[in-house]
PDB file of C-alpha atoms in Angstrom:
ATOM      1  CA  TRP A   1      79.444-108.739  22.616  1.00 47.00           C
ATOM      2  CA  ARG A   2      81.092-108.573  19.605  1.00 57.00           C
ATOM      3  CA  PRO A   3      78.806-111.199  17.625  1.00 52.00           C
ATOM      4  CA  LEU A   4      75.810-109.160  19.081  1.00 47.00           C
ATOM      5  CA  LEU A   5      77.296-106.001  17.534  1.00 47.00           C
ATOM      6  CA  ARG A   6      77.881-107.798  14.246  1.00 55.00           C
ATOM      7  CA  SER A   7      74.428-109.123  14.164  1.00 53.00           C
ATOM      8  CA  ARG A   8      72.811-105.875  15.003  1.00 49.00           C
ATOM      9  CA  SER A   9      75.027-104.158  12.357  1.00 48.00           C
ATOM     10  CA  ARG A  10      74.108-106.540   9.588  1.00 54.00           C
ATOM     11  CA  SER A  11      70.362-105.922  10.615  1.00 51.00           C
ATOM     12  CA  ALA A  12      70.795-102.152  10.301  1.00 47.00           C
ATOM     13  CA  THR A  13      72.270-102.490   7.002  1.00 51.00           C
ATOM     14  CA  GLY A  14      69.533-104.634   5.717  1.00 53.00           C
ATOM     15  CA  SER A  15      66.990-102.256   6.747  1.00 52.00           C
ATOM     16  CA  LEU A  16      68.541 -99.287   4.994  1.00 50.00           C
ATOM     17  CA  ALA A  17      68.899-101.363   1.783  1.00 54.00           C
ATOM     18  CA  TRP A  18      65.343-102.140   1.989  1.00 51.00           C
ATOM     19  CA  THR A  19      64.453 -98.542   2.808  1.00 52.00           C
ATOM     20  CA  GLY A  20      66.544 -96.987  -0.002  1.00 56.00           C
ATOM     21  CA  ALA A  21      64.594 -99.641  -2.480  1.00 57.00           C
ATOM     22  CA  ARG A  22      61.434 -98.651  -1.540  1.00 61.00           C
ATOM     23  CA  LEU A  23      62.275 -94.579  -2.252  1.00 56.00           C
ATOM     24  CA  ARG A  24      63.596 -95.352  -5.632  1.00 66.00           C
ATOM     25  CA  THR A  25      60.711 -97.414  -6.395  1.00 63.00           C
ATOM     26  CA  ALA A  26      58.607 -94.682  -5.119  1.00 55.00           C
ATOM     27  CA  MET A  27      60.349 -91.814  -7.257  1.00 58.00           C
ATOM     28  CA  GLU A  28      60.091 -93.838 -10.516  1.00 60.00           C
ATOM     29  CA  THR A  29      56.434 -94.368 -10.056  1.00 57.00           C
ATOM     30  CA  THR A  30      55.758 -90.784  -9.513  1.00 53.00           C
ATOM     31  CA  ALA A  31      57.922 -89.719 -12.589  1.00 53.00           C
ATOM     32  CA  ALA A  32      56.204 -92.320 -14.850  1.00 52.00           C
ATOM     33  CA  ALA A  33      52.661 -91.283 -13.872  1.00 50.00           C
ATOM     34  CA  PRO A  34      50.905 -88.101 -15.291  1.00 51.00           C
ATOM     35  CA  SER A  35      50.570 -84.973 -13.487  1.00 50.00           C
ATOM     36  CA  THR A  36      47.115 -84.937 -12.014  1.00 51.00           C
ATOM     37  CA  ALA A  37      47.502 -81.888  -9.322  1.00 51.00           C
ATOM     38  CA  PRO A  38      49.394 -78.721 -10.910  1.00 52.00           C
ATOM     39  CA  THR A  39      51.672 -77.124  -8.278  1.00 53.00           C
ATOM     40  CA  ASN A  40      50.886 -73.857  -6.636  1.00 52.00           C
ATOM     41  CA  MET A  41      53.374 -72.045  -8.955  1.00 50.00           C
ATOM     42  CA  GLU A  42      51.506 -73.486 -12.088  1.00 50.00           C
ATOM     43  CA  THR A  43      47.792 -72.655 -10.689  1.00 49.00           C
ATOM     44  CA  THR A  44      48.839 -68.951 -10.331  1.00 47.00           C
ATOM     45  CA  ALA A  45      50.764 -68.660 -13.645  1.00 48.00           C
ATOM     46  CA  ALA A  46      47.763 -70.550 -15.597  1.00 50.00           C
ATOM     47  CA  ALA A  47      44.722 -69.051 -13.356  1.00 50.00           C
ATOM     48  CA  PRO A  48      43.353 -65.710 -14.885  1.00 52.00           C
ATOM     49  CA  SER A  49      43.409 -62.380 -12.794  1.00 52.00           C
ATOM     50  CA  GLU A  50      40.261 -62.306 -10.865  1.00 58.00           C
ATOM     51  CA  ALA A  51      40.490 -59.387  -9.395  1.00 61.00           C
ATOM     52  CA  PRO A  52      41.965 -56.408 -11.142  1.00 58.00           C
ATOM     53  CA  THR A  53      44.261 -53.719  -9.228  1.00 65.00           C
ATOM     54  CA  ALA A  54      43.307 -50.036  -8.827  1.00 56.00           C
ATOM     55  CA  MET A  55      45.629 -48.967 -11.392  1.00 60.00           C
ATOM     56  CA  GLU A  56      44.191 -51.487 -14.096  1.00 57.00           C
ATOM     57  CA  ILE A  57      40.911 -50.424 -13.192  1.00 53.00           C
ATOM     58  CA  THR A  58      41.932 -46.590 -13.492  1.00 55.00           C
ATOM     59  CA  ALA A  59      43.477 -47.323 -16.716  1.00 56.00           C
ATOM     60  CA  ALA A  60      40.956 -49.078 -18.371  1.00 57.00           C
ATOM     61  CA  ALA A  61      38.020 -47.004 -17.271  1.00 55.00           C
ATOM     62  CA  PRO A  62      36.775 -44.701 -19.878  1.00 59.00           C
ATOM     63  CA  SER A  63      37.585 -40.683 -19.221  1.00 60.00           C
ATOM     64  CA  VAL A  64      34.546 -38.982 -17.506  1.00 59.00           C
ATOM     65  CA  ALA A  65      34.159 -35.099 -17.728  1.00 63.00           C
ATOM     66  CA  PRO A  66      33.993 -33.493 -14.420  1.00 65.00           C
ATOM     67  CA  THR A  67      30.815 -32.337 -13.246  1.00 71.00           C
ATOM     68  CA  VAL A  68      30.066 -28.549 -13.323  1.00 64.00           C
ATOM     69  CA  ILE A  69      27.267 -27.221 -10.855  1.00 70.00           C
ATOM     70  CA  GLU A  70      25.997 -24.087 -12.187  1.00 69.00           C
ATOM     71  CA  ALA A  71      24.923 -21.077 -10.105  1.00 68.00           C
ATOM     72  CA  ALA A  72      21.270 -20.440  -9.817  1.00 71.00           C
ATOM     73  CA  PRO A  73      20.199 -17.372 -11.561  1.00 78.00           C
ATOM     74  CA  VAL A  74      20.090 -14.351  -9.243  1.00 80.00           C
ATOM     75  CA  PRO A  75      16.546 -12.679  -9.731  1.00 78.00           C
ATOM     76  CA  SER A  76      16.412  -9.203 -10.814  1.00 82.00           C
ATOM     77  CA  ALA A  77      14.706  -6.473  -8.734  1.00 82.00           C
ATOM     78  CA  ALA A  78      11.857  -6.217 -10.709  1.00 80.00           C
ATOM     79  CA  GLU A  79      11.232 -10.024 -10.205  1.00 81.00           C
ATOM     80  CA  LEU A  80      11.644  -9.801  -6.848  1.00 86.00           C
ATOM     81  CA  LEU A  81       8.878  -7.064  -6.835  1.00 84.00           C
ATOM     82  CA  GLU A  82       6.367  -9.026  -8.716  1.00 87.00           C
ATOM     83  CA  ALA A  83       7.115 -12.010  -6.869  1.00 89.00           C
ATOM     84  CA  ALA A  84       6.314 -10.066  -3.398  1.00 89.00           C
ATOM     85  CA  CYS A  85       3.151  -8.730  -5.004  1.00 88.00           C
ATOM     86  CA  ALA A  86       2.051 -12.070  -6.088  1.00 90.00           C
ATOM     87  CA  ALA A  87       2.474 -13.208  -2.716  1.00 92.00           C
ATOM     88  CA  ALA A  88       0.565 -10.090  -1.619  1.00 88.00           C
ATOM     89  CA  TRP A  89      -2.400 -10.993  -3.670  1.00 86.00           C
ATOM     90  CA  ALA A  90      -2.594 -14.632  -2.609  1.00 91.00           C
ATOM     91  CA  LYS A  91      -2.483 -13.430   0.955  1.00 90.00           C
ATOM     92  CA  ALA A  92      -5.326 -11.062   0.522  1.00 86.00           C
ATOM     93  CA  ARG A  93      -7.466 -13.353  -1.272  1.00 87.00           C
ATOM     94  CA  ALA A  94      -6.870 -16.205   1.302  1.00 88.00           C
ATOM     95  CA  SER A  95      -7.839 -13.384   4.120  1.00 83.00           C
ATOM     96  CA  PRO A  96     -10.079 -11.142   2.346  1.00 83.00           C
ATOM     97  CA  ASP A  97     -11.665  -9.788   5.792  1.00 83.00           C
ATOM     98  CA  GLU A  98      -8.140  -8.608   6.871  1.00 86.00           C
ATOM     99  CA  PRO A  99      -7.830  -4.796   6.029  1.00 82.00           C
ATOM    100  CA  LEU A 100      -3.840  -4.993   6.314  1.00 88.00           C
ATOM    101  CA  SER A 101      -3.786  -7.448   3.515  1.00 87.00           C
ATOM    102  CA  TRP A 102      -5.349  -5.079   1.085  1.00 87.00           C
ATOM    103  CA  THR A 103      -2.939  -2.111   2.079  1.00 89.00           C
ATOM    104  CA  ASN A 104      -0.228  -4.469   1.489  1.00 92.00           C
ATOM    105  CA  VAL A 105      -1.501  -5.697  -1.726  1.00 89.00           C
ATOM    106  CA  LEU A 106      -1.789  -1.788  -2.535  1.00 89.00           C
ATOM    107  CA  SER A 107       1.641  -1.228  -1.815  1.00 91.00           C
ATOM    108  CA  ALA A 108       3.184  -4.058  -3.432  1.00 92.00           C
ATOM    109  CA  ALA A 109       1.056  -3.032  -6.562  1.00 90.00           C
ATOM    110  CA  GLU A 110       2.653   0.662  -6.473  1.00 88.00           C
ATOM    111  CA  LYS A 111       6.124  -0.734  -6.248  1.00 90.00           C
ATOM    112  CA  VAL A 112       5.724  -2.770  -9.269  1.00 88.00           C
ATOM    113  CA  GLY A 113       3.979   0.149 -11.122  1.00 86.00           C
ATOM    114  CA  ASP A 114       1.510  -1.809 -12.529  1.00 85.00           C
ATOM    115  CA  LEU A 115      -1.291   0.689 -13.217  1.00 88.00           C
ATOM    116  CA  ALA A 116      -4.159  -2.245 -13.936  1.00 89.00           C
ATOM    117  CA  GLN A 117      -2.956  -3.622 -10.426  1.00 89.00           C
ATOM    118  CA  ILE A 118      -2.916  -0.659  -8.624  1.00 91.00           C
ATOM    119  CA  ARG A 119      -6.574   0.009  -9.835  1.00 91.00           C
ATOM    120  CA  GLU A 120      -7.844  -3.558  -9.014  1.00 91.00           C
ATOM    121  CA  ALA A 121      -6.036  -3.104  -5.480  1.00 91.00           C
ATOM    122  CA  TYR A 122      -8.015   0.182  -4.905  1.00 92.00           C
ATOM    123  CA  THR A 123     -11.310  -1.189  -6.294  1.00 91.00           C
ATOM    124  CA  GLU A 124     -11.261  -4.410  -4.023  1.00 90.00           C
ATOM    125  CA  LEU A 125     -10.418  -2.121  -0.896  1.00 91.00           C
ATOM    126  CA  LEU A 126     -13.005   0.390  -1.387  1.00 93.00           C
ATOM    127  CA  ARG A 127     -15.363  -2.192  -2.195  1.00 92.00           C
ATOM    128  CA  ARG A 128     -14.964  -3.610   1.294  1.00 91.00           C
ATOM    129  CA  TYR A 129     -14.074  -0.606   3.226  1.00 91.00           C
ATOM    130  CA  PRO A 130     -15.649   2.500   1.281  1.00 93.00           C
ATOM    131  CA  LEU A 131     -15.756   4.726   4.490  1.00 93.00           C
ATOM    132  CA  CYS A 132     -11.883   4.952   3.913  1.00 92.00           C
ATOM    133  CA  TYR A 133     -12.097   8.441   2.266  1.00 92.00           C
ATOM    134  CA  GLY A 134      -8.478   8.890   2.197  1.00 93.00           C
ATOM    135  CA  PHE A 135      -8.100   6.142  -0.324  1.00 94.00           C
ATOM    136  CA  TRP A 136     -10.539   7.479  -2.567  1.00 96.00           C
ATOM    137  CA  SER A 137      -8.546  10.573  -2.700  1.00 95.00           C
ATOM    138  CA  LYS A 138      -5.475   9.001  -3.635  1.00 94.00           C
ATOM    139  CA  LEU A 139      -7.123   6.917  -6.417  1.00 95.00           C
ATOM    140  CA  ALA A 140      -8.361  10.214  -7.724  1.00 96.00           C
ATOM    141  CA  LYS A 141      -5.050  11.761  -7.685  1.00 94.00           C
ATOM    142  CA  LEU A 142      -3.685   8.754  -9.573  1.00 93.00           C
ATOM    143  CA  GLU A 143      -6.066   9.240 -12.200  1.00 94.00           C
ATOM    144  CA  GLY A 144      -5.482  13.015 -12.511  1.00 93.00           C
ATOM    145  CA  GLU A 145      -1.518  12.554 -12.612  1.00 92.00           C
ATOM    146  CA  ARG A 146      -2.150  10.272 -15.629  1.00 89.00           C
ATOM    147  CA  GLY A 147      -3.981  13.536 -17.140  1.00 90.00           C
ATOM    148  CA  ASP A 148      -7.565  11.525 -17.021  1.00 93.00           C
ATOM    149  CA  HIS A 149      -9.439  14.449 -15.035  1.00 95.00           C
ATOM    150  CA  ASP A 150     -12.787  13.206 -15.937  1.00 95.00           C
ATOM    151  CA  ALA A 151     -11.872   9.679 -14.530  1.00 95.00           C
ATOM    152  CA  ALA A 152     -10.557  11.473 -11.475  1.00 96.00           C
ATOM    153  CA  LEU A 153     -13.890  13.447 -10.750  1.00 97.00           C
ATOM    154  CA  ALA A 154     -15.536  10.381 -11.629  1.00 96.00           C
ATOM    155  CA  VAL A 155     -13.533   8.695  -8.631  1.00 96.00           C
ATOM    156  CA  PHE A 156     -14.253  11.763  -6.322  1.00 97.00           C
ATOM    157  CA  GLU A 157     -18.127  11.356  -7.251  1.00 97.00           C
ATOM    158  CA  ARG A 158     -18.384   7.955  -6.227  1.00 96.00           C
ATOM    159  CA  GLY A 159     -16.230   8.699  -2.976  1.00 96.00           C
ATOM    160  CA  VAL A 160     -18.805  11.472  -1.606  1.00 97.00           C
ATOM    161  CA  ALA A 161     -21.751   9.255  -2.684  1.00 96.00           C
ATOM    162  CA  ALA A 162     -20.190   6.634  -0.194  1.00 95.00           C
ATOM    163  CA  VAL A 163     -19.011   9.154   2.546  1.00 95.00           C
ATOM    164  CA  GLY A 164     -20.685  12.439   2.126  1.00 93.00           C
ATOM    165  CA  GLN A 165     -19.834  13.566   5.564  1.00 94.00           C
ATOM    166  CA  SER A 166     -15.852  13.557   5.038  1.00 96.00           C
ATOM    167  CA  THR A 167     -15.083  17.271   4.629  1.00 97.00           C
ATOM    168  CA  GLU A 168     -11.766  16.413   3.731  1.00 96.00           C
ATOM    169  CA  LEU A 169     -12.720  14.509   0.704  1.00 97.00           C
ATOM    170  CA  TRP A 170     -15.119  17.361  -0.394  1.00 97.00           C
ATOM    171  CA  CYS A 171     -12.550  19.871  -0.112  1.00 97.00           C
ATOM    172  CA  ALA A 172     -10.157  17.535  -2.049  1.00 97.00           C
ATOM    173  CA  TYR A 173     -13.071  17.173  -4.755  1.00 97.00           C
ATOM    174  CA  THR A 174     -14.030  21.224  -5.301  1.00 97.00           C
ATOM    175  CA  ALA A 175     -10.256  21.464  -5.263  1.00 97.00           C
ATOM    176  CA  ALA A 176      -9.580  19.203  -8.204  1.00 97.00           C
ATOM    177  CA  PHE A 177     -12.744  20.204  -9.791  1.00 97.00           C
ATOM    178  CA  ALA A 178     -11.381  23.695 -10.003  1.00 95.00           C
ATOM    179  CA  ALA A 179      -8.030  22.776 -11.204  1.00 94.00           C
ATOM    180  CA  ALA A 180      -9.857  20.508 -14.001  1.00 95.00           C
ATOM    181  CA  ARG A 181     -12.347  23.067 -14.874  1.00 95.00           C
ATOM    182  CA  PRO A 182     -11.290  26.590 -14.672  1.00 94.00           C
ATOM    183  CA  ASP A 183     -14.097  28.091 -16.538  1.00 94.00           C
ATOM    184  CA  ASP A 184     -16.882  26.346 -15.167  1.00 96.00           C
ATOM    185  CA  VAL A 185     -17.465  29.014 -12.503  1.00 95.00           C
ATOM    186  CA  ASP A 186     -21.268  27.756 -11.956  1.00 96.00           C
ATOM    187  CA  GLY A 187     -20.401  24.286 -11.879  1.00 96.00           C
ATOM    188  CA  ALA A 188     -17.652  24.819  -9.000  1.00 97.00           C
ATOM    189  CA  ARG A 189     -20.306  26.917  -7.122  1.00 96.00           C
ATOM    190  CA  SER A 190     -22.783  24.330  -7.624  1.00 97.00           C
ATOM    191  CA  LEU A 191     -20.451  21.704  -5.952  1.00 97.00           C
ATOM    192  CA  HIS A 192     -19.267  23.800  -3.216  1.00 97.00           C
ATOM    193  CA  GLU A 193     -23.013  24.169  -2.319  1.00 96.00           C
ATOM    194  CA  ARG A 194     -23.371  20.612  -2.289  1.00 97.00           C
ATOM    195  CA  ALA A 195     -20.211  20.027   0.130  1.00 97.00           C
ATOM    196  CA  VAL A 196     -21.530  22.632   2.768  1.00 96.00           C
ATOM    197  CA  LEU A 197     -24.926  21.431   2.458  1.00 96.00           C
ATOM    198  CA  ALA A 198     -23.634  17.527   3.148  1.00 96.00           C
ATOM    199  CA  SER A 199     -21.149  18.151   5.668  1.00 96.00           C
ATOM    200  CA  GLY A 200     -21.124  21.548   6.524  1.00 95.00           C
ATOM    201  CA  GLY A 201     -23.368  21.146   9.558  1.00 94.00           C
ATOM    202  CA  CYS A 202     -21.459  19.316  11.702  1.00 93.00           C
ATOM    203  CA  ALA A 203     -19.238  20.529  14.578  1.00 94.00           C
ATOM    204  CA  GLN A 204     -16.234  19.818  12.169  1.00 94.00           C
ATOM    205  CA  GLY A 205     -17.569  21.402   9.000  1.00 95.00           C
ATOM    206  CA  HIS A 206     -15.758  24.436   8.852  1.00 95.00           C
ATOM    207  CA  PRO A 207     -13.165  23.270   5.957  1.00 97.00           C
ATOM    208  CA  VAL A 208     -16.061  23.391   3.426  1.00 97.00           C
ATOM    209  CA  TRP A 209     -17.237  26.796   4.561  1.00 97.00           C
ATOM    210  CA  GLU A 210     -13.667  28.137   4.247  1.00 97.00           C
ATOM    211  CA  ALA A 211     -13.418  26.524   0.997  1.00 97.00           C
ATOM    212  CA  LEU A 212     -16.499  28.324  -0.236  1.00 97.00           C
ATOM    213  CA  GLU A 213     -14.936  31.576   1.278  1.00 96.00           C
ATOM    214  CA  ARG A 214     -11.742  31.280  -0.719  1.00 96.00           C
ATOM    215  CA  PHE A 215     -13.689  30.150  -3.930  1.00 97.00           C
ATOM    216  CA  GLU A 216     -15.690  33.397  -3.689  1.00 95.00           C
ATOM    217  CA  HIS A 217     -13.104  35.716  -3.031  1.00 95.00           C
ATOM    218  CA  ALA A 218     -11.416  34.372  -6.196  1.00 95.00           C
ATOM    219  CA  CYS A 219     -14.342  34.831  -8.340  1.00 94.00           C
ATOM    220  CA  ALA A 220     -15.024  38.362  -7.127  1.00 91.00           C
ATOM    221  CA  PRO A 221     -11.825  40.129  -5.206  1.00 91.00           C
ATOM    222  CA  ALA A 222     -13.129  43.289  -4.891  1.00 87.00           C
ATOM    223  CA  ASP A 223     -16.733  42.735  -4.078  1.00 88.00           C
ATOM    224  CA  PRO A 224     -17.115  41.121  -0.676  1.00 91.00           C
ATOM    225  CA  VAL A 225     -20.712  40.213  -0.730  1.00 91.00           C
ATOM    226  CA  ALA A 226     -20.439  36.718  -1.354  1.00 93.00           C
ATOM    227  CA  VAL A 227     -17.758  35.993   1.161  1.00 94.00           C
ATOM    228  CA  LEU A 228     -19.722  37.782   3.901  1.00 92.00           C
ATOM    229  CA  ALA A 229     -22.923  36.061   2.867  1.00 92.00           C
ATOM    230  CA  ALA A 230     -21.132  32.779   3.145  1.00 94.00           C
ATOM    231  CA  GLN A 231     -19.626  33.671   6.803  1.00 93.00           C
ATOM    232  CA  TRP A 232     -23.081  34.687   7.476  1.00 91.00           C
ATOM    233  CA  ARG A 233     -24.528  31.564   6.735  1.00 93.00           C
ATOM    234  CA  ALA A 234     -21.519  29.465   8.235  1.00 94.00           C
ATOM    235  CA  LEU A 235     -22.186  31.457  11.642  1.00 91.00           C
ATOM    236  CA  GLY A 236     -25.876  29.765  11.657  1.00 90.00           C
ATOM    237  CA  LYS A 237     -23.962  26.462  12.249  1.00 92.00           C
ATOM    238  CA  PRO A 238     -22.941  24.678  15.391  1.00 93.00           C
ATOM    239  CA  LEU A 239     -19.446  24.818  14.001  1.00 94.00           C
ATOM    240  CA  ARG A 240     -16.138  24.169  16.559  1.00 93.00           C
ATOM    241  CA  GLU A 241     -14.364  27.306  14.680  1.00 93.00           C
ATOM    242  CA  ALA A 242     -17.321  29.541  14.967  1.00 92.00           C
ATOM    243  CA  GLU A 243     -15.326  32.282  16.483  1.00 93.00           C
ATOM    244  CA  ALA A 244     -12.816  32.349  13.836  1.00 93.00           C
ATOM    245  CA  VAL A 245     -15.290  32.645  11.117  1.00 93.00           C
ATOM    246  CA  LEU A 246     -16.889  35.572  13.223  1.00 91.00           C
ATOM    247  CA  ALA A 247     -13.731  37.403  13.625  1.00 92.00           C
ATOM    248  CA  ARG A 248     -13.082  37.034   9.863  1.00 93.00           C
ATOM    249  CA  ALA A 249     -16.494  38.297   9.080  1.00 90.00           C
ATOM    250  CA  LEU A 250     -16.482  41.578  11.587  1.00 90.00           C
ATOM    251  CA  ALA A 251     -12.901  42.414   9.966  1.00 91.00           C
ATOM    252  CA  LEU A 252     -14.593  42.307   6.320  1.00 91.00           C
ATOM    253  CA  ALA A 253     -17.637  43.759   7.595  1.00 89.00           C
ATOM    254  CA  ARG A 254     -15.738  46.938   9.036  1.00 89.00           C
ATOM    255  CA  ALA A 255     -13.654  47.219   5.950  1.00 89.00           C
ATOM    256  CA  SER A 256     -16.700  47.353   3.625  1.00 87.00           C
ATOM    257  CA  PRO A 257     -19.626  50.141   3.143  1.00 85.00           C
ATOM    258  CA  ALA A 258     -22.776  49.283   5.282  1.00 79.00           C
ATOM    259  CA  ALA A 259     -24.944  48.628   2.029  1.00 76.00           C
ATOM    260  CA  THR A 260     -22.595  45.771   1.229  1.00 80.00           C
ATOM    261  CA  VAL A 261     -22.918  44.196   4.590  1.00 81.00           C
ATOM    262  CA  GLU A 262     -26.617  44.792   4.426  1.00 77.00           C
ATOM    263  CA  ALA A 263     -26.826  43.356   1.029  1.00 74.00           C
ATOM    264  CA  ALA A 264     -24.616  39.944   2.228  1.00 78.00           C
ATOM    265  CA  TRP A 265     -26.136  39.572   5.667  1.00 77.00           C
ATOM    266  CA  LEU A 266     -29.713  40.212   4.782  1.00 69.00           C
ATOM    267  CA  SER A 267     -32.164  38.229   2.631  1.00 69.00           C
ATOM    268  CA  ALA A 268     -34.572  40.105   0.086  1.00 67.00           C
ATOM    269  CA  ASP A 269     -37.376  39.802   2.643  1.00 69.00           C
ATOM    270  CA  GLU A 270     -35.351  40.583   5.552  1.00 62.00           C
ATOM    271  CA  ARG A 271     -33.725  43.635   3.439  1.00 60.00           C
ATOM    272  CA  VAL A 272     -37.490  44.988   2.651  1.00 67.00           C
ATOM    273  CA  ALA A 273     -38.346  44.657   6.379  1.00 64.00           C
ATOM    274  CA  PHE A 274     -35.255  46.462   7.503  1.00 56.00           C
ATOM    275  CA  GLU A 275     -35.460  49.017   5.125  1.00 61.00           C
ATOM    276  CA  SER A 276     -39.289  49.819   5.960  1.00 69.00           C
ATOM    277  CA  GLU A 277     -38.073  49.617   9.732  1.00 62.00           C
ATOM    278  CA  MET A 278     -35.258  52.310   8.929  1.00 59.00           C
ATOM    279  CA  ALA A 279     -37.746  54.432   7.288  1.00 70.00           C
ATOM    280  CA  LEU A 280     -40.069  54.367  10.038  1.00 69.00           C
ATOM    281  CA  VAL A 281     -37.359  55.376  12.182  1.00 65.00           C
ATOM    282  CA  ALA A 282     -36.586  58.069   9.960  1.00 69.00           C
ATOM    283  CA  LEU A 283     -40.041  59.202   9.814  1.00 73.00           C
ATOM    284  CA  GLY A 284     -40.305  59.409  13.580  1.00 71.00           C
ATOM    285  CA  ALA A 285     -37.091  61.184  14.040  1.00 70.00           C
ATOM    286  CA  ALA A 286     -38.128  63.508  11.590  1.00 76.00           C
ATOM    287  CA  ARG A 287     -41.563  64.187  13.414  1.00 79.00           C
ATOM    288  CA  ALA A 288     -39.830  64.209  16.618  1.00 77.00           C
ATOM    289  CA  SER A 289     -37.672  67.131  15.361  1.00 77.00           C
ATOM    290  CA  ALA A 290     -40.266  69.050  13.885  1.00 80.00           C
ATOM    291  CA  SER A 291     -42.414  68.845  17.281  1.00 79.00           C
ATOM    292  CA  ALA A 292     -39.193  70.121  19.053  1.00 77.00           C
ATOM    293  CA  ALA A 293     -38.850  72.944  16.760  1.00 78.00           C
ATOM    294  CA  ALA A 294     -42.386  74.021  17.025  1.00 79.00           C
ATOM    295  CA  ASP A 295     -42.421  73.873  20.925  1.00 76.00           C
ATOM    296  CA  ALA A 296     -39.241  76.065  20.922  1.00 76.00           C
ATOM    297  CA  ALA A 297     -40.884  78.490  18.716  1.00 76.00           C
ATOM    298  CA  ALA A 298     -43.861  78.585  20.719  1.00 76.00           C
ATOM    299  CA  LYS A 299     -41.883  79.427  23.801  1.00 73.00           C
ATOM    300  CA  GLU A 300     -40.143  81.837  22.235  1.00 71.00           C
ATOM    301  CA  GLY A 301     -43.441  83.500  20.926  1.00 65.00           C
ATOM    302  CA  ALA A 302     -45.391  83.595  23.949  1.00 55.00           C
ATOM    303  CA  PRO A 303     -43.247  86.309  26.123  1.00 53.00           C
ATOM    304  CA  ALA A 304     -43.435  88.666  23.018  1.00 49.00           C
ATOM    305  CA  ALA A 305     -47.232  88.386  23.206  1.00 48.00           C
ATOM    306  CA  ALA A 306     -47.549  88.982  26.816  1.00 47.00           C
ATOM    307  CA  GLY A 307     -45.412  92.115  26.530  1.00 50.00           C
ATOM    308  CA  GLU A 308     -47.695  93.397  23.833  1.00 50.00           C
ATOM    309  CA  GLY A 309     -50.593  93.058  25.912  1.00 46.00           C
TER     310      GLY A 309
END
């Protein structure tokens, strides 16, 4: 077995020698050949940085001022009222046949205080609804408060032309006329006569008659003839308050001389007829009295004549 071991030992020694020689040759070839593929470290060192870090980005980025959000300006109370008025106008024009839309416009315009818009609102409202007598009075009052009494009276005139049966409107008109023109007694009386003629003949017409009574009393407090005459005329109408008118008339008549009552309650023709009738009555009474006296005298004279015979 020894020869066999020696043979195998030589064979292994030869193989090792041949392997070592090949390794040396390969290393020499690698050292002599140029470098064709850089190593990982060389590639990392030579390659530029493709993705900058967050810190690098923050450092390189220019400084940007922070965005400041400004608060929206708060509208003033006047601006809010004007906006509400504009919205009311838009709604009214979109639905012109809706009465509430126009009253809302009027209310909004009055809050703004724009006289031109207020007038326009009244004009549009009354053009569509002229029988709303209360708005005629309000518009006239608006003009009067500005000191333009002629404009106020003109509004009333337009109002009574549109709704002449309104006793409230007539009473407001006569009161405004008296305040605006206190020295025009004849004009005021003529206006009162127009009022009773237009609205004093209905069941609710007593306010215009009462206004006429107050006016006549103010004109002549010591002479009740005109007041009694107004009451007497009012009693000829189917007034709901006829009993109250009659009570005032009777109280005033009892406190006045008979001639005053006759002058107030009788027309000229009625007075002539009444005086003629009273004259006839007086004449008849005188004749009756004379006849009675003659009869009495005749009776007294008859027994005396018989005694003498």
